[in-house]
CSV table of C-alpha atoms in Angstrom, one decimal:
chain,number,residue,atom,x,y,z
S,1,MET,CA,46.2,36.5,2.3
S,2,ALA,CA,46.8,39.9,3.9
S,3,GLY,CA,47.7,41.4,0.5
S,4,ASP,CA,44.8,39.9,-1.5
S,5,SER,CA,41.6,42.0,-1.2
S,6,ASN,CA,39.6,39.3,-3.0
S,7,GLN,CA,40.4,36.5,-0.6
S,8,GLN,CA,38.7,36.3,2.7
S,9,VAL,CA,40.9,36.0,5.8
S,10,PHE,CA,39.7,33.1,8.0
S,11,PHE,CA,40.4,33.2,11.7
S,12,ILE,CA,40.0,30.0,13.8
S,13,ASN,CA,39.7,29.0,17.3
S,14,ASP,CA,41.2,25.5,17.6
S,15,ASP,CA,39.1,24.5,20.6
S,16,LEU,CA,35.8,25.7,19.2
S,17,ILE,CA,36.4,23.8,15.9
S,18,GLU,CA,37.3,20.6,17.8
S,19,ARG,CA,34.2,20.8,20.0
S,20,LEU,CA,31.9,21.5,17.0
S,21,MET,CA,33.3,18.5,15.1
S,22,ARG,CA,33.0,16.0,18.0
S,23,GLY,CA,31.6,15.9,21.4
S,24,ASP,CA,34.3,14.3,23.5
S,25,ALA,CA,37.3,16.4,22.5
S,26,ALA,CA,39.0,18.2,25.3
S,27,PRO,CA,38.4,21.9,25.6
S,28,SER,CA,41.6,23.9,26.1
S,29,PRO,CA,42.0,27.1,28.1
S,30,ALA,CA,40.7,30.2,26.3
S,31,LYS,CA,43.1,31.5,23.7
S,32,GLU,CA,43.1,34.2,21.1
S,33,LYS,CA,41.9,33.2,17.6
S,34,ARG,CA,44.6,32.8,15.0
S,35,GLN,CA,44.7,33.2,11.3
S,36,ALA,CA,44.3,29.9,9.5
S,37,SER,CA,47.4,28.8,7.6
S,38,ALA,CA,45.5,26.2,5.5
S,39,ALA,CA,43.1,28.1,3.3
S,40,SER,CA,41.0,25.0,2.8
S,41,LEU,CA,40.3,24.6,6.5
S,42,ALA,CA,37.4,27.1,6.3
S,43,THR,CA,35.7,25.0,3.6
S,44,ALA,CA,36.3,21.8,5.5
S,45,VAL,CA,34.8,23.2,8.7
S,46,VAL,CA,31.6,24.3,6.8
S,47,GLN,CA,31.4,20.9,5.1
S,48,ALA,CA,31.8,19.0,8.4
S,49,SER,CA,29.3,21.2,10.3
S,50,GLU,CA,26.7,20.4,7.6
S,51,GLY,CA,27.4,16.6,8.0
S,52,ARG,CA,29.4,16.3,4.8
S,53,VAL,CA,32.3,14.7,6.6
S,54,GLU,CA,33.7,12.7,3.7
S,55,GLU,CA,33.8,15.8,1.5
S,56,ALA,CA,35.6,17.6,4.3
S,57,VAL,CA,38.2,14.8,4.4
S,58,LEU,CA,38.8,15.0,0.7
S,59,THR,CA,39.1,18.8,0.9
S,60,LEU,CA,41.9,18.6,3.5
S,61,GLU,CA,43.6,15.7,1.8
S,62,ALA,CA,43.8,17.8,-1.4
S,63,ALA,CA,45.0,20.7,0.7
S,64,GLY,CA,47.8,18.6,2.0
S,65,GLN,CA,48.8,17.5,-1.4
S,66,ARG,CA,49.0,21.2,-2.5
S,67,GLY,CA,51.4,21.9,0.3
S,68,GLU,CA,49.0,23.9,2.5
S,69,ASP,CA,49.9,24.2,6.2
S,70,ALA,CA,50.5,20.6,7.5
S,71,VAL,CA,49.6,21.5,11.1
S,72,ASP,CA,46.1,22.7,10.2
S,73,VAL,CA,45.6,19.9,7.7
S,74,GLN,CA,46.6,17.1,10.1
S,75,ALA,CA,44.6,18.6,13.0
S,76,GLY,CA,41.5,18.7,10.8
S,77,LEU,CA,42.0,15.2,9.4
S,78,GLY,CA,42.4,13.9,12.9
S,79,LEU,CA,39.1,15.4,14.0
S,80,LEU,CA,37.2,14.2,10.9
S,81,HIS,CA,38.6,10.6,11.0
S,82,PHE,CA,37.7,10.5,14.7
S,83,GLU,CA,34.2,11.6,13.8
S,84,GLN,CA,34.0,8.8,11.3
S,85,GLN,CA,35.3,6.3,13.9
S,86,LYS,CA,38.3,5.5,11.8
S,87,TRP,CA,40.5,5.1,14.8
S,88,SER,CA,43.7,4.0,13.0
S,89,GLU,CA,43.5,6.8,10.5
S,90,ALA,CA,42.9,9.3,13.3
S,91,GLU,CA,45.8,7.8,15.2
S,92,ARG,CA,48.1,8.4,12.2
S,93,ASP,CA,46.9,12.0,11.8
S,94,TYR,CA,47.4,12.9,15.4
S,95,ALA,CA,50.8,11.1,15.6
S,96,LYS,CA,51.9,13.2,12.6
S,97,LEU,CA,50.5,16.4,14.2
S,98,ALA,CA,52.4,15.6,17.5
S,99,GLU,CA,55.6,15.3,15.5
S,100,LEU,CA,55.0,18.6,13.7
S,101,LYS,CA,53.8,20.5,16.8
S,102,PRO,CA,54.1,18.7,20.1
S,103,ARG,CA,52.4,21.5,22.0
S,104,HIS,CA,49.4,21.7,19.7
S,105,PRO,CA,46.2,22.0,21.9
S,106,ALA,CA,45.1,18.6,23.2
S,107,VAL,CA,47.0,16.6,20.5
S,108,HIS,CA,48.3,14.0,22.9
S,109,TYR,CA,45.0,13.7,24.6
S,110,ASN,CA,43.3,13.1,21.2
S,111,LEU,CA,46.0,10.6,20.2
S,112,GLY,CA,45.4,8.8,23.5
S,113,LEU,CA,41.6,8.6,22.7
S,114,CYS,CA,42.4,7.0,19.3
S,115,LEU,CA,44.7,4.5,21.0
S,116,GLU,CA,42.2,3.7,23.7
S,117,ARG,CA,39.4,3.1,21.1
S,118,GLN,CA,41.7,0.4,19.6
S,119,SER,CA,42.4,-1.2,23.0
S,120,LYS,CA,46.0,-0.1,22.9
S,121,TYR,CA,45.8,0.7,26.6
S,122,GLU,CA,49.4,0.8,27.5
S,123,GLU,CA,50.3,3.2,24.6
S,124,ALA,CA,47.2,5.2,25.4
S,125,ALA,CA,48.1,5.6,29.1
S,126,LYS,CA,51.6,6.8,28.2
S,127,THR,CA,50.1,9.3,25.7
S,128,PHE,CA,47.7,10.7,28.2
S,129,ALA,CA,50.6,11.1,30.6
S,130,THR,CA,52.4,13.1,27.9
S,131,GLU,CA,49.4,15.3,27.6
S,132,LEU,CA,49.4,15.8,31.4
S,133,SER,CA,53.1,16.8,31.3
S,134,PHE,CA,52.1,19.7,29.1
S,135,GLU,CA,48.7,20.4,30.6
S,136,PRO,CA,48.6,19.1,34.2
S,137,LYS,CA,45.1,20.4,34.9
S,138,ARG,CA,43.5,18.6,31.9
S,139,TRP,CA,41.1,16.4,33.9
S,140,GLN,CA,40.0,14.5,30.7
S,141,ALA,CA,43.5,13.1,30.3
S,142,GLN,CA,43.5,12.0,33.9
S,143,LEU,CA,40.2,10.2,33.3
S,144,GLY,CA,41.4,8.6,30.1
S,145,ARG,CA,44.7,7.5,31.8
S,146,GLY,CA,42.8,6.1,34.8
S,147,LEU,CA,40.5,4.0,32.6
S,148,CYS,CA,43.4,2.6,30.7
S,149,LEU,CA,45.2,1.7,33.9
S,150,LEU,CA,42.1,-0.2,35.1
S,151,LYS,CA,42.3,-2.2,31.9
S,152,LEU,CA,46.0,-2.9,32.6
S,153,GLY,CA,45.2,-4.2,36.1
S,154,GLN,CA,46.7,-1.2,37.9
S,155,PRO,CA,43.8,0.0,40.1
S,156,GLU,CA,46.0,1.9,42.6
S,157,ASN,CA,47.5,4.1,40.0
S,158,ALA,CA,44.1,4.5,38.3
S,159,LEU,CA,42.6,5.6,41.6
S,160,PHE,CA,45.2,8.4,41.8
S,161,CYS,CA,44.2,9.6,38.3
S,162,PHE,CA,40.5,9.6,39.2
S,163,GLU,CA,41.2,11.6,42.4
S,164,ALA,CA,43.2,14.1,40.4
S,165,ALA,CA,40.4,14.4,37.8
S,166,LEU,CA,37.8,15.0,40.5
S,167,LYS,CA,40.0,17.8,42.0
S,168,ASP,CA,40.6,19.5,38.6
S,169,ILE,CA,37.2,19.3,36.9
S,170,PRO,CA,35.6,22.7,36.8
S,171,ASN,CA,32.1,23.2,38.2
S,172,GLN,CA,30.5,23.8,34.7
S,173,GLU,CA,31.8,20.4,33.5
S,174,LYS,CA,30.2,18.4,36.4
S,175,GLY,CA,27.2,16.2,36.0
S,176,GLN,CA,27.7,13.3,33.6
S,177,SER,CA,31.4,14.0,33.3
S,178,ARG,CA,31.8,13.8,37.1
S,179,ASP,CA,29.7,10.6,37.1
S,180,ARG,CA,32.2,9.0,34.7
S,181,ILE,CA,35.1,9.8,37.0
S,182,LEU,CA,33.2,8.5,40.0
S,183,SER,CA,32.4,5.3,38.1
S,184,GLY,CA,36.1,4.8,37.4
S,185,LYS,CA,36.9,5.5,41.0
S,186,ALA,CA,34.3,3.0,42.2
S,187,VAL,CA,35.8,0.2,40.0
S,188,ALA,CA,39.3,1.0,41.2
S,189,LEU,CA,38.1,0.7,44.8
S,190,HIS,CA,36.3,-2.5,44.0
S,191,GLN,CA,39.4,-4.0,42.4
S,192,LEU,CA,41.4,-3.0,45.5
S,193,SER,CA,38.9,-4.8,47.7
S,194,ARG,CA,37.8,-1.6,49.3
S,195,LEU,CA,34.3,-2.9,49.0
S,196,ASP,CA,32.4,-0.6,51.4
S,197,GLU,CA,33.8,2.5,49.7
S,198,ALA,CA,33.1,1.1,46.3
S,199,ALA,CA,29.5,0.2,47.3
S,200,ASP,CA,28.8,3.7,48.5
S,201,LEU,CA,29.9,5.2,45.2
S,202,TYR,CA,27.9,2.6,43.2
S,203,LYS,CA,24.8,3.5,45.3
S,204,LYS,CA,25.3,7.2,44.7
S,205,LEU,CA,25.6,6.7,40.9
S,206,LEU,CA,22.7,4.3,40.4
S,207,PRO,CA,19.7,6.7,40.9
S,208,ALA,CA,20.9,8.9,38.0
S,209,ASN,CA,21.7,5.8,35.9
S,210,PRO,CA,19.1,3.2,37.0
S,211,ASN,CA,19.4,1.1,33.8
S,212,SER,CA,23.2,1.1,33.6
S,213,VAL,CA,24.2,-2.5,32.8
S,214,ASP,CA,27.7,-1.9,34.0
S,215,LEU,CA,26.7,-0.4,37.3
S,216,LEU,CA,24.3,-3.2,38.0
S,217,ALA,CA,26.8,-5.8,37.0
S,218,ASN,CA,29.5,-4.3,39.3
S,219,LEU,CA,27.1,-4.1,42.2
S,220,ILE,CA,26.2,-7.8,41.7
S,221,SER,CA,29.8,-8.7,41.7
S,222,LEU,CA,30.4,-6.7,44.9
S,223,SER,CA,27.4,-8.0,46.6
S,224,ILE,CA,28.5,-11.6,45.8
S,225,ALA,CA,31.8,-10.9,47.4
S,226,ARG,CA,30.0,-9.6,50.5
S,227,LYS,CA,27.6,-12.6,50.4
S,228,ASP,CA,24.7,-10.2,50.5
S,229,GLU,CA,22.0,-12.7,49.3
S,230,PRO,CA,18.9,-10.4,49.2
S,231,ARG,CA,20.9,-7.6,47.5
S,232,VAL,CA,22.3,-10.0,44.9
S,233,LYS,CA,18.8,-11.4,44.1
S,234,GLU,CA,17.3,-7.9,43.8
S,235,LEU,CA,20.0,-6.6,41.5
S,236,ALA,CA,20.1,-9.8,39.4
S,237,ASP,CA,16.4,-9.7,38.8
S,238,ARG,CA,16.6,-6.0,37.9
S,239,LEU,CA,19.4,-6.6,35.5
S,240,LEU,CA,17.7,-9.5,33.7
S,241,LYS,CA,14.7,-7.2,32.9
S,242,ILE,CA,17.1,-4.9,31.1
S,243,GLN,CA,19.4,-7.5,29.6
S,244,PRO,CA,17.7,-11.0,29.6
S,245,GLU,CA,20.9,-12.8,28.8
S,246,SER,CA,23.2,-11.0,31.2
S,247,GLY,CA,26.0,-13.2,32.4
S,248,SER,CA,26.4,-11.1,35.6
S,249,ALA,CA,22.8,-11.5,36.5
S,250,LEU,CA,22.8,-15.3,35.9
S,251,GLU,CA,25.9,-15.6,37.9
S,252,GLY,CA,24.2,-13.7,40.8
S,253,LEU,CA,21.2,-16.0,40.6
S,254,ALA,CA,23.3,-19.1,40.6
S,255,ALA,CA,25.2,-17.8,43.6
S,256,VAL,CA,21.9,-17.2,45.5
S,257,ALA,CA,20.6,-20.7,44.6
S,258,LEU,CA,23.8,-22.3,45.9
S,259,TRP,CA,23.6,-20.3,49.1
S,260,ARG,CA,20.1,-21.5,49.6
S,261,GLY,CA,20.9,-25.1,48.8
S,262,ASP,CA,18.6,-25.1,45.7
S,263,TYR,CA,20.9,-27.1,43.5
S,264,SER,CA,18.3,-27.6,40.8
S,265,ALA,CA,17.9,-23.9,40.3
S,266,ALA,CA,21.7,-23.4,40.5
S,267,VAL,CA,22.2,-26.0,37.7
S,268,GLN,CA,19.5,-24.2,35.6
S,269,HIS,CA,21.2,-20.8,36.0
S,270,CYS,CA,24.7,-22.2,35.4
S,271,SER,CA,23.5,-23.9,32.2
S,272,ARG,CA,22.1,-20.6,30.9
S,273,LEU,CA,25.3,-18.9,32.0
S,274,VAL,CA,27.5,-21.3,30.0
S,275,LYS,CA,25.4,-20.7,26.9
S,276,VAL,CA,25.7,-16.9,27.1
S,277,SER,CA,29.2,-16.8,28.4
S,278,PRO,CA,31.1,-20.1,27.6
S,279,ARG,CA,34.2,-19.2,29.6
S,280,SER,CA,32.2,-18.4,32.8
S,281,TYR,CA,32.4,-22.0,34.0
S,282,GLU,CA,36.0,-21.3,34.9
S,283,GLY,CA,34.9,-19.2,37.9
S,284,TRP,CA,32.8,-22.0,39.3
C-alpha cells in the first residue's frame, strides 16, 4: 500500500469501528490508529454504516478467501454477524480471532456476549473472566460475568462482579449502564435473602424505570417473602396494567387473597396463573 500512489491507505481505530457497528460493544482505552491490513475492511465499514450489512459480510468473506489479513477479516465478520443477531456465527468468528490474536481489543468480551446470547452461561462466564485477566478494569466484562453467574445460581460470586463493575465504571458511562449493574446487584442480594438491601436498590431503580416488568416482578417476589400485603397488592395491580397476563402479578394477587382468607379470589387468580404459566402450580 505504501508504494502504490493509486491506492488509498486506510487507517482504522478498532474501538471506533466496533462502536459504530453495534451499540453494546465494549470501548477500549484510547489507542493510536493503525493501518488496515485487510484492504476490503474500508469498503465493509462503509457498507455496514449505510445499513448494507449483508453486503459487508460478503465483502469480508471474499477478502478472507483472497487471503487478506485474517485478524481484520474475523474481527469485522464478528461485528457484522453480531449486528445480524447470528450468535453462533459471531461466536465462531470471535473464537477464531481469539486464536489468531488473544490480546485483540475486547475479543474475549465479545465472544462472551455471543455465548451469553445463546444461554451458554458457564462458557460465557469463563470467557468474561479471560477478558478480565487481560483488562481488569473492563467493567462491561464484570457485568456480563455477574449476570451469567446469577443464571448459574452463584449470587455471591455475582455480587462480587457487580461491586467491581460499580467501582470501575467511569463517570461518563453512568446512567443506564449503572442502572444495569445495580439491577444485577439487587437480584444477587435478593437471591442471598438480603431482602432489605435488595428492596432499597429496587426502590431506587423503579422511578427511572416505572414500567420495567422485571423490576416490578422482582419487587412482588420480595414483598411476598416479607409478607407485605399492601405492597404486593399495589405492585401486582400496577404490573397487570402493563402486562395483563403476568404470572408474577397473578401470583402476588393469589398470595394476597390467601392472606385475607378470600379463597374464592385465590382460586380465580390461581386458575389464571396456571393458564399463563402451567408450571407455576409447583410453587403452591
